[in-house]
GROMACS .gro file of C-alpha atoms in nm:
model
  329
    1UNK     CA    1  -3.388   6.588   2.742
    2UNK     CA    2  -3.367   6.200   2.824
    3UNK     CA    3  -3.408   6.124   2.469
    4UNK     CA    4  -3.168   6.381   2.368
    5UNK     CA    5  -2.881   6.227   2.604
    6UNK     CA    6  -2.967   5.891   2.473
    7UNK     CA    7  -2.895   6.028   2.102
    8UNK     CA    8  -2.582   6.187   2.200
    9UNK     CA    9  -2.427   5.875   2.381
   10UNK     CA   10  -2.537   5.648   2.079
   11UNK     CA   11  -2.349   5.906   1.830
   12UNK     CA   12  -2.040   5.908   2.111
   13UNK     CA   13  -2.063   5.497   2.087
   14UNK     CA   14  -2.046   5.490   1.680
   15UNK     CA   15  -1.758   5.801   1.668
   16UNK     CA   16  -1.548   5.526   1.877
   17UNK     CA   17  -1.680   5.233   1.695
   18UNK     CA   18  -1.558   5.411   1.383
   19UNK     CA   19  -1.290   5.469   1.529
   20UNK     CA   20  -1.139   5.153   1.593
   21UNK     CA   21  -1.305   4.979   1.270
   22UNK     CA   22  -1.094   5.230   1.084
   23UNK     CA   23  -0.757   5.168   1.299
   24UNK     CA   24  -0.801   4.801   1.256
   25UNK     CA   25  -0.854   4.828   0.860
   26UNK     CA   26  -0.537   5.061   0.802
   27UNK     CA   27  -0.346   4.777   1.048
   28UNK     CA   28  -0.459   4.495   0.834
   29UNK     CA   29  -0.389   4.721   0.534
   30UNK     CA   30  -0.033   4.823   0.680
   31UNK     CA   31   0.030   4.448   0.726
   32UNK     CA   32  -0.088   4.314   0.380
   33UNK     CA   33   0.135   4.595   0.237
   34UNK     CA   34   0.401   4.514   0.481
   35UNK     CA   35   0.426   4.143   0.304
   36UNK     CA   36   0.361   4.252  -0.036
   37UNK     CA   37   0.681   4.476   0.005
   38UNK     CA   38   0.900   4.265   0.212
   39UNK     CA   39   0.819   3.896   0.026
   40UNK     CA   40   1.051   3.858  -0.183
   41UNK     CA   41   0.953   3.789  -0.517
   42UNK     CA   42   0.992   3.495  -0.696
   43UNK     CA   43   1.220   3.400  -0.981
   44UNK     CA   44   1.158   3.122  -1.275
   45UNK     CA   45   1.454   3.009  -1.440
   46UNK     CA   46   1.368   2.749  -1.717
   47UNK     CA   47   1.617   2.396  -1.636
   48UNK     CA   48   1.441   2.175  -1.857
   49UNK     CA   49   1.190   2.014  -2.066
   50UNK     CA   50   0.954   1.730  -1.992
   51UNK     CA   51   1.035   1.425  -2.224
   52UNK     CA   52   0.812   1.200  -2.065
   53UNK     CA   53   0.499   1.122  -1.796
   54UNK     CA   54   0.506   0.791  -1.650
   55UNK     CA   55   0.244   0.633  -1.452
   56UNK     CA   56   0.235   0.288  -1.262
   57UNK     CA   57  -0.092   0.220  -1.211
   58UNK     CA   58   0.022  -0.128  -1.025
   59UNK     CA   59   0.298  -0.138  -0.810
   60UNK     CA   60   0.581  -0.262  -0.935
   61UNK     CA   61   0.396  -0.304  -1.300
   62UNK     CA   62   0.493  -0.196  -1.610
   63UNK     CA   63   0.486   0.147  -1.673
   64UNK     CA   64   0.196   0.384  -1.876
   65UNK     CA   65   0.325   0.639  -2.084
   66UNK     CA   66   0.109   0.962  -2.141
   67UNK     CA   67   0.155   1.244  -2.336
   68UNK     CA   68  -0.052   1.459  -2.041
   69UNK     CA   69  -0.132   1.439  -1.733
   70UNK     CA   70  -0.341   1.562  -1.448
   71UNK     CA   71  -0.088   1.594  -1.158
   72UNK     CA   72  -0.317   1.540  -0.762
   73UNK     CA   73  -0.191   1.514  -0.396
   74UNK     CA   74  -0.136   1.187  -0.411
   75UNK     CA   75   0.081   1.178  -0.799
   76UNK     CA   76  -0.014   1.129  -1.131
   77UNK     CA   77  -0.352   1.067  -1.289
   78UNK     CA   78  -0.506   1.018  -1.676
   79UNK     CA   79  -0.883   0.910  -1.677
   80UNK     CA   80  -0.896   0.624  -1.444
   81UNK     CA   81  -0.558   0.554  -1.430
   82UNK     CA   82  -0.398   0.633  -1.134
   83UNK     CA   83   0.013   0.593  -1.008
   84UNK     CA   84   0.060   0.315  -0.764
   85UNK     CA   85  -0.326   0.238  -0.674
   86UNK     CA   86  -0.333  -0.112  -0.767
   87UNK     CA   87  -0.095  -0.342  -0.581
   88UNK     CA   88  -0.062  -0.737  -0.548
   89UNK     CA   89  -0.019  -0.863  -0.216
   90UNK     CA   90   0.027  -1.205  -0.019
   91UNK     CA   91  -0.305  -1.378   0.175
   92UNK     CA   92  -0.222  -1.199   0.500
   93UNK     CA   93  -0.235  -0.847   0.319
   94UNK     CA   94   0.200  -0.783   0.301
   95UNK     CA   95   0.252  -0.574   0.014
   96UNK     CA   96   0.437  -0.842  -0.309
   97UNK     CA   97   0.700  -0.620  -0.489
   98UNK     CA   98   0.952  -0.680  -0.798
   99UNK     CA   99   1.193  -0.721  -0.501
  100UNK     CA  100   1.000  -1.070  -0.444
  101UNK     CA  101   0.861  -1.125  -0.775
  102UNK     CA  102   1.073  -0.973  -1.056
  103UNK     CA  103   0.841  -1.028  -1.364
  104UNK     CA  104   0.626  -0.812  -1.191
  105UNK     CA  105   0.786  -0.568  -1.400
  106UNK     CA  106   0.615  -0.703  -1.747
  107UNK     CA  107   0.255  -0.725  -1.613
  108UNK     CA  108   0.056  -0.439  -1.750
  109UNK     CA  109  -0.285  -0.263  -1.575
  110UNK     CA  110  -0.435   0.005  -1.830
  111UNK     CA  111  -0.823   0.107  -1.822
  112UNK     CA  112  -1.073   0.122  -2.096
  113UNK     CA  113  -1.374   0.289  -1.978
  114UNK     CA  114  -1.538   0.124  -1.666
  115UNK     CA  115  -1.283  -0.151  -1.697
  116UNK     CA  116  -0.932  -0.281  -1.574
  117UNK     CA  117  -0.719  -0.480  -1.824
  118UNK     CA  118  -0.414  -0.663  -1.718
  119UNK     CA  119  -0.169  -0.838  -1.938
  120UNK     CA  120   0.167  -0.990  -1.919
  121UNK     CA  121   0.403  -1.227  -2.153
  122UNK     CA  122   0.194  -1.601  -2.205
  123UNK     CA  123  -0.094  -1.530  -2.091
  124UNK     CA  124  -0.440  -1.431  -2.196
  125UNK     CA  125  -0.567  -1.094  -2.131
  126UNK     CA  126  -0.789  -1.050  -1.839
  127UNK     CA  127  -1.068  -0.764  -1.760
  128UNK     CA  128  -1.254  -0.704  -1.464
  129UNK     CA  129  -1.458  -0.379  -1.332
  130UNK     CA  130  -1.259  -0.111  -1.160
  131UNK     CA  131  -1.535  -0.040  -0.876
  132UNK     CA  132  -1.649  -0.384  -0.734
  133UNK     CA  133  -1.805  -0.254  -0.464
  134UNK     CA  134  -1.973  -0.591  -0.307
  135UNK     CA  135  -1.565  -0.719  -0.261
  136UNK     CA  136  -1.411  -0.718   0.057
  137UNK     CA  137  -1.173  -0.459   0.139
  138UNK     CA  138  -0.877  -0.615   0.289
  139UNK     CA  139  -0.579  -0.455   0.545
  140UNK     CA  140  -0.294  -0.482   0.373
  141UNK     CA  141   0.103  -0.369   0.480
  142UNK     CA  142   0.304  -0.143   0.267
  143UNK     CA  143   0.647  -0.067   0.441
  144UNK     CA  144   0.504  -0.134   0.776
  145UNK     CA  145   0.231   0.093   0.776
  146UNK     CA  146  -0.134  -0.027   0.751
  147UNK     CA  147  -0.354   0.084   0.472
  148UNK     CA  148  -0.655  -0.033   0.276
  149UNK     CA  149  -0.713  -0.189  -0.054
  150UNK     CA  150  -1.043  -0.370  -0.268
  151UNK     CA  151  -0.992  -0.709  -0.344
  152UNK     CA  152  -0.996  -0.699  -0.748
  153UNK     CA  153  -1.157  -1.072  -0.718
  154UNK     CA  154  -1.082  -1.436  -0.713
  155UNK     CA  155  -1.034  -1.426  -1.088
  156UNK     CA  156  -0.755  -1.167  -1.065
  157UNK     CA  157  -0.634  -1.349  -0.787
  158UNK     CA  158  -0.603  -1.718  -1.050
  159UNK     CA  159  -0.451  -1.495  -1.287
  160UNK     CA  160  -0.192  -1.349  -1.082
  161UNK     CA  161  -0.081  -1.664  -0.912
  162UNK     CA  162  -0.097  -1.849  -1.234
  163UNK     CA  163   0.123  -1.638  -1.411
  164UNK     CA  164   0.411  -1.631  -1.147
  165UNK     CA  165   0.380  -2.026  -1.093
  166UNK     CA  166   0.354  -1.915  -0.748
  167UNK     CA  167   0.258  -2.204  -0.437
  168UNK     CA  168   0.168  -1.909  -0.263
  169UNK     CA  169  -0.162  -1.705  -0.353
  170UNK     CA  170  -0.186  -1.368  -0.457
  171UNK     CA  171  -0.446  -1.120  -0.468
  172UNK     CA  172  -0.452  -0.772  -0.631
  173UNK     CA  173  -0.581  -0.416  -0.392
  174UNK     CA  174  -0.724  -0.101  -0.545
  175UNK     CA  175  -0.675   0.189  -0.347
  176UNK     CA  176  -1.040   0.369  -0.346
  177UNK     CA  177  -1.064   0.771  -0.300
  178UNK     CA  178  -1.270   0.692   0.044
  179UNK     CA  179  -0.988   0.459   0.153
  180UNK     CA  180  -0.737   0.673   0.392
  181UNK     CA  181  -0.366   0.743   0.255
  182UNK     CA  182  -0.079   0.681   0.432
  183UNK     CA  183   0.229   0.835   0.639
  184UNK     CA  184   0.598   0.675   0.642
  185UNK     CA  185   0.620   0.482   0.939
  186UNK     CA  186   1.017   0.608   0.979
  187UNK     CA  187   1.031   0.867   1.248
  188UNK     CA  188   1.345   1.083   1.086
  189UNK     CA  189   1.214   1.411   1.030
  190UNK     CA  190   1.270   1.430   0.650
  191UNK     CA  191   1.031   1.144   0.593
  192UNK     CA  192   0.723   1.316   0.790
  193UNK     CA  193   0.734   1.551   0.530
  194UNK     CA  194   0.595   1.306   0.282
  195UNK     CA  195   0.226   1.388   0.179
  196UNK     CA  196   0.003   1.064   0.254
  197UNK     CA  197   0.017   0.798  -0.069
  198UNK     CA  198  -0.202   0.501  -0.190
  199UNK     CA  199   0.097   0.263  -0.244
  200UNK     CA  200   0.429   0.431  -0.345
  201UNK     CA  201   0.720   0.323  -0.139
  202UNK     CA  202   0.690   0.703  -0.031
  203UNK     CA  203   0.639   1.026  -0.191
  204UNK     CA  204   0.376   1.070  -0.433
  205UNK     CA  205   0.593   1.229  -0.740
  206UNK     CA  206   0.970   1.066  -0.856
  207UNK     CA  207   1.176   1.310  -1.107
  208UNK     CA  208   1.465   1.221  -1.305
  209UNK     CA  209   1.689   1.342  -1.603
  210UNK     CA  210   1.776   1.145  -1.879
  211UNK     CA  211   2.102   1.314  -1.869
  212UNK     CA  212   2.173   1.126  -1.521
  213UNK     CA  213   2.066   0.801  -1.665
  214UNK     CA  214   2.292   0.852  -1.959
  215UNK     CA  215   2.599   0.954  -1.690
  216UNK     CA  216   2.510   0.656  -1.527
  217UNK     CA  217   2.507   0.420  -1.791
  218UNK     CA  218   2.879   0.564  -1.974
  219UNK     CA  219   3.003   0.398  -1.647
  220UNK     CA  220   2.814   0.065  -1.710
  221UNK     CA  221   2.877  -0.215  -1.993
  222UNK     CA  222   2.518  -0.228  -2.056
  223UNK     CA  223   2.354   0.066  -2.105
  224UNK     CA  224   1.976   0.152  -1.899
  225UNK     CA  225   1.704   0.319  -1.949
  226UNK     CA  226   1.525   0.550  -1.684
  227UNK     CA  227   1.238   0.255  -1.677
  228UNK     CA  228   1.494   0.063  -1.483
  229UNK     CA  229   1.418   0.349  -1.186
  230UNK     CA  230   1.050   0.409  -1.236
  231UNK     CA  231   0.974   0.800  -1.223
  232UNK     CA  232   0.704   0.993  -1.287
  233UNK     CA  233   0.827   1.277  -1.462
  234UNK     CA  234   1.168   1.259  -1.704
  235UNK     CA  235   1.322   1.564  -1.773
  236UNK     CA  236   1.582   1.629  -2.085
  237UNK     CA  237   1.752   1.976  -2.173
  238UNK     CA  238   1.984   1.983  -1.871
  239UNK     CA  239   2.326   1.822  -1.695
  240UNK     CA  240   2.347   1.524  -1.485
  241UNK     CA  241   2.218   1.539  -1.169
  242UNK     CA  242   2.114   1.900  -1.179
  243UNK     CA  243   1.762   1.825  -1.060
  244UNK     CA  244   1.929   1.758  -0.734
  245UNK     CA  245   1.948   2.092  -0.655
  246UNK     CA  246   1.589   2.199  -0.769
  247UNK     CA  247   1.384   2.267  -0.485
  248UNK     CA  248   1.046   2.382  -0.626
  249UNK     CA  249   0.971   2.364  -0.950
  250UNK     CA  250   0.658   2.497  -1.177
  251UNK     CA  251   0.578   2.254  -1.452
  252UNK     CA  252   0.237   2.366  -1.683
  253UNK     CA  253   0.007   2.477  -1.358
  254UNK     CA  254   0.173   2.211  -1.117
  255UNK     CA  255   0.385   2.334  -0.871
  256UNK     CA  256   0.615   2.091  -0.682
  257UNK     CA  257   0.817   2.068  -0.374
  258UNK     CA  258   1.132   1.853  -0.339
  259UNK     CA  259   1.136   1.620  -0.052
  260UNK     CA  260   1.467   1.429  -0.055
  261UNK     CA  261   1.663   1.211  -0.319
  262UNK     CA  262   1.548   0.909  -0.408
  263UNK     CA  263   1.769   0.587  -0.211
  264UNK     CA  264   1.773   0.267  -0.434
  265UNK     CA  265   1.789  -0.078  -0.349
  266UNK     CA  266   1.801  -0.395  -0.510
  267UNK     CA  267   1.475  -0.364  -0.693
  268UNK     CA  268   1.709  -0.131  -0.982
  269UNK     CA  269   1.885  -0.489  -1.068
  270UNK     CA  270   1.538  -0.647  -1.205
  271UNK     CA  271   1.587  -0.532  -1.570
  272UNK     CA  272   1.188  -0.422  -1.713
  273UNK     CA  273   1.269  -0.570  -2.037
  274UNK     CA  274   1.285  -0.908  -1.948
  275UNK     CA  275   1.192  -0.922  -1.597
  276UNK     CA  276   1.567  -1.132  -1.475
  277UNK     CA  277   1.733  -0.981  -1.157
  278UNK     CA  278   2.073  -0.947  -1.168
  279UNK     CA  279   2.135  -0.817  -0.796
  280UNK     CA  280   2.446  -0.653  -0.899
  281UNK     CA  281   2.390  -0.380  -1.155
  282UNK     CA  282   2.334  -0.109  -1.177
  283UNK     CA  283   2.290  -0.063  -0.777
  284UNK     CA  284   2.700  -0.147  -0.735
  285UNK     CA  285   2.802   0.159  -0.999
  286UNK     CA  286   2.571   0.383  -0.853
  287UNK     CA  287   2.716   0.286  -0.490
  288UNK     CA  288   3.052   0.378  -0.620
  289UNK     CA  289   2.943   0.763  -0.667
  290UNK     CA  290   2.595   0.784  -0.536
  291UNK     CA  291   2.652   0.763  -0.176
  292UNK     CA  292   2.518   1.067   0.043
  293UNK     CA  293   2.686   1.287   0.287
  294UNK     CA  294   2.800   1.189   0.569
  295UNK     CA  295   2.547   1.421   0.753
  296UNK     CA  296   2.248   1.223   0.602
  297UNK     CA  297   2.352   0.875   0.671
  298UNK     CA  298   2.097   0.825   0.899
  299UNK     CA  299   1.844   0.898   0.684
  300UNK     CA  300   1.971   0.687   0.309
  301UNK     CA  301   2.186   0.485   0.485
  302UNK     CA  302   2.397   0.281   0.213
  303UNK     CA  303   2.139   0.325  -0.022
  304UNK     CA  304   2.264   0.541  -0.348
  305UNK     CA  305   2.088   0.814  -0.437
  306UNK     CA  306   1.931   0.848  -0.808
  307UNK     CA  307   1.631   1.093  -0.846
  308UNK     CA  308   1.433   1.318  -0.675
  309UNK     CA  309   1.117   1.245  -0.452
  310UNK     CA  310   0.858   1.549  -0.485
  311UNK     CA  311   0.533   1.674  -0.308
  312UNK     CA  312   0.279   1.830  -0.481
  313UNK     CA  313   0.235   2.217  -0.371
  314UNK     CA  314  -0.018   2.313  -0.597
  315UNK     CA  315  -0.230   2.060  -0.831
  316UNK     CA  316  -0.274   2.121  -1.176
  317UNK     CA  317  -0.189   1.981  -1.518
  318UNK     CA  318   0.128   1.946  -1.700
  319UNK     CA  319   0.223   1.763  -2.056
  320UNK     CA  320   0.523   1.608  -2.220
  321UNK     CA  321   0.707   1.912  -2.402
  322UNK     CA  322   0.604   2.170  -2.073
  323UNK     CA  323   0.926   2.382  -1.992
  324UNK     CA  324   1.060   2.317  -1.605
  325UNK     CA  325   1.106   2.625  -1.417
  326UNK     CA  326   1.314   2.634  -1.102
  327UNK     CA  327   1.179   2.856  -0.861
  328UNK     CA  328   1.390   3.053  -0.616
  329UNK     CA  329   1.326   3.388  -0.372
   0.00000   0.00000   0.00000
């Protein structure tokens, strides 16, 4: 008789345990219908075409084009190239910018294989490897947040301060995939929103039309060209500022998330053809029409707004000729 009770309360203890296994699963299976149903499904309307991939492997540098591109957390990469992981800084580790040094603009860092090549007008080509390991790495400022970087090496360093005629000397950082990102240091709301970044000023993606470039420059005597404002991605097939209002967009299997507009300073007066600063132009036409609303003055301040500062939702790859898709619920 014990052994008989015993069986019944086990079969009494699995008829419950049944019981509430199978509740649970047609809960979760109520609520994973419940959000298939009320999601609301999402739309793709094609806006554009990529016309070109731009990466700046040195801050401030000249420019890479690439006819693909693999698209990471942290913006644009093709083989060892990265966007904004090389940057030149002062002794103490402050971040040196076209702002400070406008021929910046005509020094060039590509890659070929395990090395880094740099070049600019006058002066003789100069490789070095891209992992140095025994270097120091030295703390170095970008906006006034801290954030590591490799010393490239005394001769980088000659080079560099050579070619600017400079009394002070200069030094050039790599940004290594160990080394930790970083945050905006500004505490408005719309800037925490940022993913962390090697060296960009902030997000890690910058989108722009050549149709708004073209608007911009019908109101200039001199026309520009969108190298002037150094994006990433340059999209053709659509009207002036209509990536503006793009919020997410699917390019080849990247998905990205708009942040904010991009605010310009005097850095879009340093012309990338020859490297002069004119501190007037374009920056004073785009001031005359570029301004933002009232309600996000605190944010852009006086800055004009040209461009469109992205995160990167989901990583992937995209190429030059990939439709743009505007995605909306």
């Amino acid at each position: 008789m014990f052994f008989l009770k015993l069986a019944a309360d086990a079969l009494a203890q699995n008829k419950k345990a049944a019981l509430l296994i199978g509740g649970a699963g047609v809960a979760i299976l109520g609520l994973g219908l419940g959000y298939k149903y009320l999601r609301k499904p999402e739309k793709a309307v094609r806006v554009g075409v990529v016309s070109q991939l731009l990466i700046h492997p040195l801050k401030s540098g000249k420019a890479v084009p690439v006819a693909l591109a693999e698209c990471q957390k942290m913006g644009l990469k093709f083989g060892e190239l990265q966007d904004r992981h090389w940057m030149m800084v002062t002794e103490d580790g402050h971040m040196v910018t076209g702002r400070q040094e406008p021929r910046l603009v005509l020094v060039s860092l590509t890659c070929e294989g395990s090395q880094v090549c740099l070049n600019a007008p006058n002066m003789e080509e100069l490789r070095f490897p891209i992992k140095q390991p025994d270097n120091p790495v030295l703390n170095c400022r970008v906006f006034g947040a801290d954030i590591q970087g490799r010393d490239c090496g005394d001769k980088v360093s000659h080079w560099l301060t050579h070619y600017f005629g400079a009394e002070k000397t200069y030094h050039l950082v790599h940004f290594e995939p160990h080394m930790r990102p970083r945050k905006p240091v500004e505490k408005e709301a719309a800037y925490q929103k940022f993913e962390p970044v090697a060296f960009p000023d902030f997000g890690p993606v910058m989108l722009l039309s050549e149709a708004s470039v073209k608007d911009l420059s019908s109101k200039l005597e001199k026309a520009v060209t969108v190298e002037r404002f150094r994006p990433n991605i340059v999209i053709s097939d659509c009207e002036p500022f209509d990536e503006d209002s793009w919020e997410e967009l699917q390019i080849g299997s990247v998905r990205l998330q708009r942040v904010m507009s991009c605010g310009r300073c005097i850095f879009t007066t340093v012309d990338p053809e020859t490297g002069i600063i004119s501190r007037k132009e374009p920056l004073e036409t785009l001031k005359s029409y570029r301004l933002c609303k009232p309600s996000e003055k605190h944010i852009h301040k006086t800055a004009p707004l040209f461009g469109q500062l992205h995160n990167v939702k989901k990583t992937g790859i995209f190429q030059v000729g990939d439709a743009v898709y505007k995605i909306t619920r």
